[in-house]
Short mmCIF file of C-alpha atoms (C1' of nucleotides) in Angstrom, two decimals:
data_model
loop_
_atom_site.label_atom_id
_atom_site.label_comp_id
_atom_site.label_asym_id
_atom_site.label_seq_id
_atom_site.Cartn_x
_atom_site.Cartn_y
_atom_site.Cartn_z
CA UNK A 246 -21.82 -16.99 32.11
CA UNK A 247 -18.97 -19.42 32.73
CA UNK A 248 -15.84 -19.57 30.63
CA UNK A 249 -16.83 -22.98 29.36
CA UNK A 250 -20.14 -21.71 28.19
CA UNK A 251 -18.56 -18.69 26.54
CA UNK A 252 -16.28 -20.93 24.52
CA UNK A 253 -19.06 -23.23 23.46
CA UNK A 254 -20.31 -22.23 20.01
CA UNK A 255 -23.72 -23.55 20.91
CA UNK A 256 -24.10 -20.62 23.25
CA UNK A 257 -23.04 -17.91 20.85
CA UNK A 258 -25.51 -15.11 20.83
CA UNK A 259 -27.59 -14.97 17.74
CA UNK A 260 -27.93 -11.40 16.61
CA UNK A 261 -31.20 -10.66 14.88
CA UNK A 262 -31.73 -7.83 12.43
CA UNK A 263 -30.55 -4.67 14.08
CA UNK A 264 -31.02 -2.09 11.38
CA UNK A 265 -33.66 -0.21 13.32
CA UNK A 266 -31.83 0.22 16.59
CA UNK A 267 -29.51 3.13 17.36
CA UNK A 268 -26.19 2.82 15.61
CA UNK A 269 -23.22 3.07 17.88
CA UNK A 270 -19.60 3.52 17.02
CA UNK A 271 -16.43 3.80 19.01
CA UNK A 272 -15.34 7.32 19.84
CA UNK A 273 -11.67 6.55 19.40
CA UNK A 274 -11.90 5.23 15.89
CA UNK A 275 -14.10 8.11 14.78
CA UNK A 276 -11.60 10.93 14.97
CA UNK A 277 -8.49 9.18 13.77
CA UNK A 278 -7.49 7.46 10.55
CA UNK A 279 -8.05 3.76 11.01
CA UNK A 280 -9.55 2.83 7.65
CA UNK A 281 -8.88 3.16 3.95
CA UNK A 282 -11.25 5.59 2.23
CA UNK A 283 -10.72 4.01 -1.16
CA UNK A 284 -12.78 1.39 -2.84
CA UNK A 285 -9.66 0.18 -4.58
CA UNK A 286 -7.22 -1.96 -2.69
CA UNK A 287 -4.99 0.12 -0.44
CA UNK A 288 -1.62 -1.26 0.60
CA UNK A 289 0.17 1.95 1.57
CA UNK A 290 0.16 2.01 5.37
CA UNK A 291 -1.46 4.76 7.43
CA UNK A 292 1.02 6.48 9.69
CA UNK A 293 -0.68 9.08 11.84
CA UNK A 294 0.56 11.18 14.73
CA UNK A 295 -1.63 13.77 16.44
CA UNK A 296 -0.43 17.40 16.28
CA UNK A 297 0.63 17.28 19.95
CA UNK A 298 2.49 14.03 19.28
CA UNK A 299 0.67 12.19 22.05
CA UNK A 300 -1.41 9.84 19.96
CA UNK A 301 -0.24 7.74 17.08
CA UNK A 302 -1.88 5.20 14.84
CA UNK A 303 -0.28 2.84 12.36
CA UNK A 304 -2.35 0.65 10.10
CA UNK A 305 -0.81 -1.99 7.90
CA UNK A 306 -2.36 -4.12 5.19
CA UNK A 307 -1.59 -7.59 3.89
CA UNK A 308 -1.04 -7.54 0.10
CA UNK A 309 -3.38 -10.45 -0.51
CA UNK A 310 -6.38 -8.66 1.02
CA UNK A 311 -5.66 -4.94 1.29
CA UNK A 312 -6.47 -2.55 4.09
CA UNK A 313 -9.86 -2.64 5.83
CA UNK A 314 -12.02 0.15 4.42
CA UNK A 315 -14.44 2.58 5.97
CA UNK A 316 -17.24 0.45 4.47
CA UNK A 317 -15.85 -2.65 6.16
CA UNK A 318 -16.12 -0.68 9.42
CA UNK A 319 -19.89 -0.92 9.04
CA UNK A 320 -19.57 -4.48 10.30
CA UNK A 321 -17.89 -3.19 13.45
CA UNK A 322 -20.62 -0.58 13.91
CA UNK A 323 -23.17 -3.32 13.51
CA UNK A 324 -21.36 -5.36 16.18
CA UNK A 325 -21.11 -2.39 18.53
CA UNK A 326 -24.80 -1.64 18.07
CA UNK A 327 -25.81 -5.24 18.65
CA UNK A 328 -23.70 -5.56 21.80
CA UNK A 329 -24.97 -2.25 23.09
CA UNK A 330 -28.49 -3.50 22.58
CA UNK A 331 -27.77 -6.69 24.53
CA UNK A 332 -26.27 -4.64 27.33
CA UNK A 333 -29.38 -2.50 27.53
CA UNK A 334 -31.44 -5.66 27.76
CA UNK A 335 -29.53 -6.51 30.91
CA UNK A 336 -27.06 -9.05 29.56
CA UNK A 337 -24.04 -8.76 31.84
CA UNK A 338 -21.43 -10.98 30.26
CA UNK A 339 -21.39 -9.76 26.69
CA UNK A 340 -20.19 -12.26 24.06
CA UNK A 341 -17.07 -11.63 22.02
CA UNK A 342 -18.34 -13.93 19.27
CA UNK A 343 -21.44 -12.83 17.41
CA UNK A 344 -23.59 -15.12 15.36
CA UNK A 345 -25.88 -13.99 12.58
CA UNK A 346 -26.65 -14.80 8.96
CA UNK A 347 -24.85 -13.21 6.07
CA UNK A 348 -28.17 -12.07 4.70
CA UNK A 349 -29.23 -10.30 7.91
CA UNK A 350 -25.86 -8.62 8.21
CA UNK A 351 -25.96 -7.38 4.64
CA UNK A 352 -29.47 -6.05 5.17
CA UNK A 353 -28.53 -4.42 8.45
CA UNK A 354 -25.67 -2.48 6.90
CA UNK A 355 -27.79 -1.64 3.87
CA UNK A 356 -25.89 -3.63 1.26
CA UNK A 357 -26.96 -5.51 -1.79
CA UNK A 358 -27.81 -9.14 -1.01
CA UNK A 359 -26.87 -10.52 -4.42
CA UNK A 360 -24.05 -12.97 -5.07
CA UNK A 361 -21.54 -10.15 -5.28
CA UNK A 362 -22.75 -8.85 -1.95
CA UNK A 363 -21.73 -12.11 -0.33
CA UNK A 364 -18.36 -12.14 -2.06
CA UNK A 365 -17.82 -8.56 -0.94
CA UNK A 366 -18.80 -9.49 2.62
CA UNK A 367 -16.24 -12.29 2.70
CA UNK A 368 -13.59 -9.95 1.33
CA UNK A 369 -14.54 -7.36 3.95
CA UNK A 370 -14.21 -9.91 6.74
CA UNK A 371 -10.84 -11.00 5.37
CA UNK A 372 -9.67 -7.38 5.39
CA UNK A 373 -10.92 -6.85 8.94
CA UNK A 374 -9.11 -9.98 10.06
CA UNK A 375 -5.84 -9.31 8.24
CA UNK A 376 -5.36 -5.56 8.69
CA UNK A 377 -3.14 -4.88 11.67
CA UNK A 378 -3.33 -1.80 13.85
CA UNK A 379 -0.60 -0.51 16.06
CA UNK A 380 -1.58 2.38 18.32
CA UNK A 381 -0.85 4.29 21.49
CA UNK A 382 -4.59 4.44 22.22
CA UNK A 383 -5.54 2.34 25.23
CA UNK A 384 -2.05 0.86 25.32
CA UNK A 385 -0.76 0.26 28.82
CA UNK A 386 2.24 2.34 29.80
CA UNK A 387 5.37 0.86 28.35
CA UNK A 388 3.49 -1.74 26.39
CA UNK A 389 2.73 -1.56 22.71
CA UNK A 390 -0.40 -3.03 21.36
CA UNK A 391 -0.93 -4.61 17.98
CA UNK A 392 -4.21 -6.15 16.92
CA UNK A 393 -6.66 -6.75 14.08
CA UNK A 394 -10.30 -5.71 14.06
CA UNK A 395 -11.64 -9.25 14.26
CA UNK A 396 -9.87 -12.36 15.49
CA UNK A 397 -11.74 -14.80 13.28
CA UNK A 398 -14.83 -15.41 11.26
CA UNK A 399 -16.40 -18.48 9.75
CA UNK A 400 -19.53 -19.63 8.01
CA UNK A 401 -21.53 -22.56 9.31
CA UNK A 402 -22.77 -24.72 6.46
CA UNK A 403 -25.80 -26.94 6.71
CA UNK A 404 -24.35 -30.48 6.38
CA UNK A 405 -27.27 -31.72 4.27
CA UNK A 406 -28.18 -28.89 1.91
CA UNK A 407 -24.66 -27.39 1.97
CA UNK A 408 -26.33 -24.01 2.23
CA UNK A 409 -24.64 -21.41 4.41
CA UNK A 410 -26.54 -21.26 7.68
CA UNK A 411 -24.85 -18.81 9.99
CA UNK A 412 -21.98 -16.39 10.10
CA UNK A 413 -19.80 -16.16 13.18
CA UNK A 414 -17.56 -13.21 13.91
CA UNK A 415 -15.17 -13.03 16.85
CA UNK A 416 -14.15 -9.50 17.77
CA UNK A 417 -10.60 -8.75 18.84
CA UNK A 418 -10.01 -7.80 22.47
CA UNK A 419 -9.27 -4.18 21.65
CA UNK A 420 -12.54 -3.74 19.80
CA UNK A 421 -14.47 -5.72 22.39
CA UNK A 422 -13.15 -3.57 25.24
CA UNK A 423 -14.02 -0.39 23.38
CA UNK A 424 -17.47 -1.55 22.42
CA UNK A 425 -18.46 -2.80 25.85
CA UNK A 426 -17.52 0.41 27.62
CA UNK A 427 -20.52 2.61 27.17
CA UNK A 428 -18.65 5.89 27.42
CA UNK A 429 -16.68 4.87 24.38
CA UNK A 430 -19.75 4.80 22.17
CA UNK A 431 -21.41 7.57 20.21
CA UNK A 432 -24.71 7.33 18.39
CA UNK A 433 -24.45 7.59 14.63
CA UNK A 434 -27.12 9.05 12.40
CA UNK A 435 -28.98 6.29 10.48
CA UNK A 436 -28.17 8.02 7.19
CA UNK A 437 -24.49 7.32 7.76
CA UNK A 438 -24.83 3.89 6.15
CA UNK A 439 -26.27 5.53 3.07
CA UNK A 440 -23.23 7.75 2.54
CA UNK A 441 -21.48 6.40 -0.52
CA UNK A 442 -18.32 8.48 -0.39
CA UNK A 443 -15.46 7.31 1.76
CA UNK A 444 -14.28 10.82 2.51
CA UNK A 445 -17.83 11.90 3.35
CA UNK A 446 -18.08 9.07 5.82
CA UNK A 447 -14.79 10.00 7.44
CA UNK A 448 -15.88 13.65 7.65
CA UNK A 449 -19.16 12.76 9.29
CA UNK A 450 -17.40 10.62 11.90
CA UNK A 451 -14.96 13.42 12.67
CA UNK A 452 -17.72 16.04 12.83
CA UNK A 453 -19.79 13.81 15.09
CA UNK A 454 -16.87 13.39 17.45
CA UNK A 455 -15.48 16.93 17.45
CA UNK A 456 -18.34 19.30 16.63
CA UNK A 457 -20.87 17.31 18.66
CA UNK A 458 -23.41 19.74 20.09
CA UNK A 459 -21.10 22.71 20.29
CA UNK A 460 -23.00 25.93 19.59
CA UNK A 461 -20.10 27.44 17.71
CA UNK A 462 -19.42 24.26 15.82
CA UNK A 463 -15.87 23.18 15.14
CA UNK A 464 -13.17 24.49 12.83
CA UNK A 465 -10.34 22.45 11.37
CA UNK A 466 -7.65 23.27 8.84
CA UNK A 467 -7.51 21.13 5.72
CA UNK A 468 -3.99 19.94 6.50
CA UNK A 469 -5.06 18.58 9.91
CA UNK A 470 -8.30 17.22 8.52
CA UNK A 471 -6.50 15.35 5.77
CA UNK A 472 -4.37 13.59 8.38
CA UNK A 473 -7.39 12.83 10.54
CA UNK A 474 -9.30 11.25 7.65
CA UNK A 475 -6.33 9.23 6.46
CA UNK A 476 -6.95 10.34 2.89
CA UNK A 477 -4.21 9.24 0.55
CA UNK A 478 -4.71 12.06 -1.97
CA UNK A 479 -2.55 15.11 -2.62
CA UNK A 480 -3.42 18.27 -0.66
CA UNK A 481 -4.78 20.05 -3.73
CA UNK A 482 -6.93 17.06 -4.64
CA UNK A 483 -8.12 16.78 -1.06
CA UNK A 484 -9.07 20.48 -1.21
CA UNK A 485 -11.02 19.89 -4.41
CA UNK A 486 -12.97 16.98 -2.92
CA UNK A 487 -13.69 19.06 0.18
CA UNK A 488 -15.16 21.87 -1.91
CA UNK A 489 -17.29 19.38 -3.81
CA UNK A 490 -18.64 17.84 -0.60
CA UNK A 491 -19.31 21.27 0.93
CA UNK A 492 -21.23 22.22 -2.20
CA UNK A 493 -23.39 19.11 -2.06
CA UNK A 494 -23.98 19.67 1.66
CA UNK A 495 -25.29 16.16 2.27
CA UNK A 496 -23.58 15.17 5.51
CA UNK A 497 -26.11 13.86 8.05
CA UNK A 498 -26.70 16.20 11.00
CA UNK A 499 -23.86 18.56 10.20
CA UNK A 500 -23.35 21.26 7.65
CA UNK A 501 -19.85 21.93 6.44
CA UNK A 502 -18.63 25.23 5.03
CA UNK A 503 -15.22 26.09 3.66
CA UNK A 504 -13.61 29.07 5.37
CA UNK A 505 -10.19 30.59 5.82
CA UNK A 506 -8.40 29.91 9.10
CA UNK A 507 -6.64 32.70 11.00
CA UNK A 508 -3.42 32.05 9.10
CA UNK A 509 -5.25 32.21 5.78
CA UNK A 510 -5.07 28.49 5.05
CA UNK A 511 -8.26 26.73 3.95
CA UNK A 512 -10.31 25.14 6.71
CA UNK A 513 -13.67 23.43 7.19
CA UNK A 514 -16.28 24.54 9.69
CA UNK A 515 -18.74 21.94 10.97
CA UNK A 516 -21.93 22.79 12.81
CA UNK A 517 -25.12 20.97 13.70
CA UNK A 518 -28.10 21.72 11.51
CA UNK A 519 -31.12 23.18 13.28
CA UNK A 520 -32.11 21.86 16.68
CA UNK A 521 -35.69 21.09 15.65
CA UNK A 522 -34.59 18.50 13.16
CA UNK A 523 -32.31 16.95 15.76
CA UNK A 524 -35.18 16.50 18.25
CA UNK A 525 -37.38 14.96 15.55
CA UNK A 526 -34.70 12.43 14.66
CA UNK A 527 -33.92 11.35 18.22
CA UNK A 528 -37.66 10.98 18.90
CA UNK A 529 -38.00 8.79 15.85
CA UNK A 530 -35.13 6.61 17.01
CA UNK A 531 -36.68 6.16 20.43
CA UNK A 532 -40.01 5.19 18.90
CA UNK A 533 -38.37 2.65 16.65
CA UNK A 534 -36.41 1.40 19.59
CA UNK A 535 -39.45 0.66 21.68
CA UNK A 536 -41.30 -0.83 18.75
CA UNK A 537 -38.57 -3.35 18.02
CA UNK A 538 -37.38 -3.97 21.55
CA UNK A 539 -40.12 -6.53 22.18
CA UNK A 540 -39.68 -8.50 18.99
CA UNK A 541 -35.92 -8.57 19.37
CA UNK A 542 -36.14 -9.62 22.99
CA UNK A 543 -38.53 -12.40 22.03
CA UNK A 544 -36.35 -13.68 19.21
CA UNK A 545 -33.32 -13.46 21.47
CA UNK A 546 -35.09 -15.51 24.11
CA UNK A 547 -36.18 -18.15 21.62
CA UNK A 548 -32.71 -18.63 20.33
CA UNK A 549 -30.98 -18.67 23.66
CA UNK A 550 -33.16 -21.16 25.46
"C1'" DT B 215 -42.49 -12.52 0.70
"C1'" DT B 216 -37.85 -14.08 1.43
"C1'" DG B 217 -33.49 -15.27 -0.27
"C1'" DC B 218 -30.57 -15.27 -3.94
"C1'" DC B 219 -28.20 -14.17 -8.62
"C1'" DC B 220 -26.79 -11.25 -12.62
"C1'" DG B 221 -26.05 -7.37 -16.04
"C1'" DT B 222 -25.68 -2.57 -16.58
"C1'" DG B 223 -24.96 2.06 -15.64
"C1'" DG B 224 -23.27 5.30 -12.44
"C1'" DT B 225 -20.22 6.90 -8.65
"C1'" DC B 226 -16.06 7.90 -6.45
"C1'" DC B 227 -11.09 8.24 -5.04
"C1'" DC B 228 -7.11 8.88 -7.11
"C1'" DT B 229 -3.58 9.80 -11.01
"C1'" DG B 230 -1.40 12.51 -14.21
"C1'" DA B 231 -1.30 16.05 -17.71
"C1'" DC B 232 -2.01 20.70 -18.38
"C1'" DA B 233 -3.22 25.63 -16.97
"C1'" DT B 234 -2.84 29.62 -13.93
"C1'" DA C 177 2.50 26.10 -5.78
"C1'" DT C 178 -2.27 25.58 -6.65
"C1'" DG C 179 -6.33 24.71 -9.58
"C1'" DT C 180 -8.83 22.26 -13.56
"C1'" DC C 181 -9.92 18.45 -16.18
"C1'" DA C 182 -10.38 13.76 -18.14
"C1'" DG C 183 -10.14 9.22 -17.29
"C1'" DG C 184 -8.94 4.52 -14.84
"C1'" DG C 185 -10.26 0.99 -11.94
"C1'" DA C 186 -13.06 -0.87 -8.60
"C1'" DC C 187 -17.29 -1.45 -7.01
"C1'" DC C 188 -21.94 -0.09 -5.66
"C1'" DA C 189 -27.00 0.72 -6.66
"C1'" DC C 190 -30.67 -0.66 -9.24
"C1'" DG C 191 -33.83 -3.33 -11.58
"C1'" DG C 192 -35.07 -7.73 -13.45
"C1'" DG C 193 -35.43 -12.42 -12.79
"C1'" DC C 194 -35.78 -17.02 -10.42
"C1'" DA C 195 -37.14 -20.49 -6.80
"C1'" DA C 196 -39.48 -21.86 -2.73
#
DNA sequence: TTGCCCGTGGTCCCTGACAT
DNA sequence: ATGTCAGGGACCACGGGCAA
């Protein structure tokens, strides 16, 4: 695809409903605090440094909009999944601007499609566009990198009916690079979108990244975990929420138990639930995948030609 | 059925007071 | 210092309704 064509909105890729294809998210953003876990507006910046001091992440919010939340990140997961799907279909030059309808996007990320859903979507896009991230991850030596999640978004309005027709989202370079490199992506469990708690979501992402398939699972002290999630609560409150989540035991794929670390401090142990369930789920995803591949490919073809 | 809107009740992260 | 508890504020899920 030529540069001219890439810049021409007429040739934006239209992304059809993607809620039945495998969900992909970026490895790097899964194990570090990049998003607010609160549903209320967060302005206090995130300032994270890994225990070895090698990796740091700073996230800053604009007062008018607040920091992008872990629910807003669903839009990025949707984008990653859609681009990954295009790549698998053999599209070489993946678009940085995605075109869809607000309704399809809301459905895909399992949100309400009422009036408030649209308002919330706009607010989410504003937060994604205004939140700035400053990180050592993927920064070239000696060069700092600052970016937002998305560069811009707009809504195409039908000139006659004045009804919104399409939603266009342009990903930032950092996100685009991460999403288009396959090794950067991990498959998320479909139930992730149904998790209502911000902390639960953060825990699942971390477990998915760190515990993975490890037979022994993965152990992490509360103090480290709190930093990794980016939770803004006091340690004792964080501990209380952790106990509550462990008791409910509703994280997709992983079970979490509270244990004592070697030094006696509280820690969480994550381990995959039984292997049989895992096989059943991945089989189901593959079946869905094949079922929808044809219809999506057809729709894609119709809209591109 | 699809696309949209609204009111209500419930959930959740966090705060702050109090207890251990 | 750490745990318990009640409640605030935001907002999400749900069900009902409407129009095409």
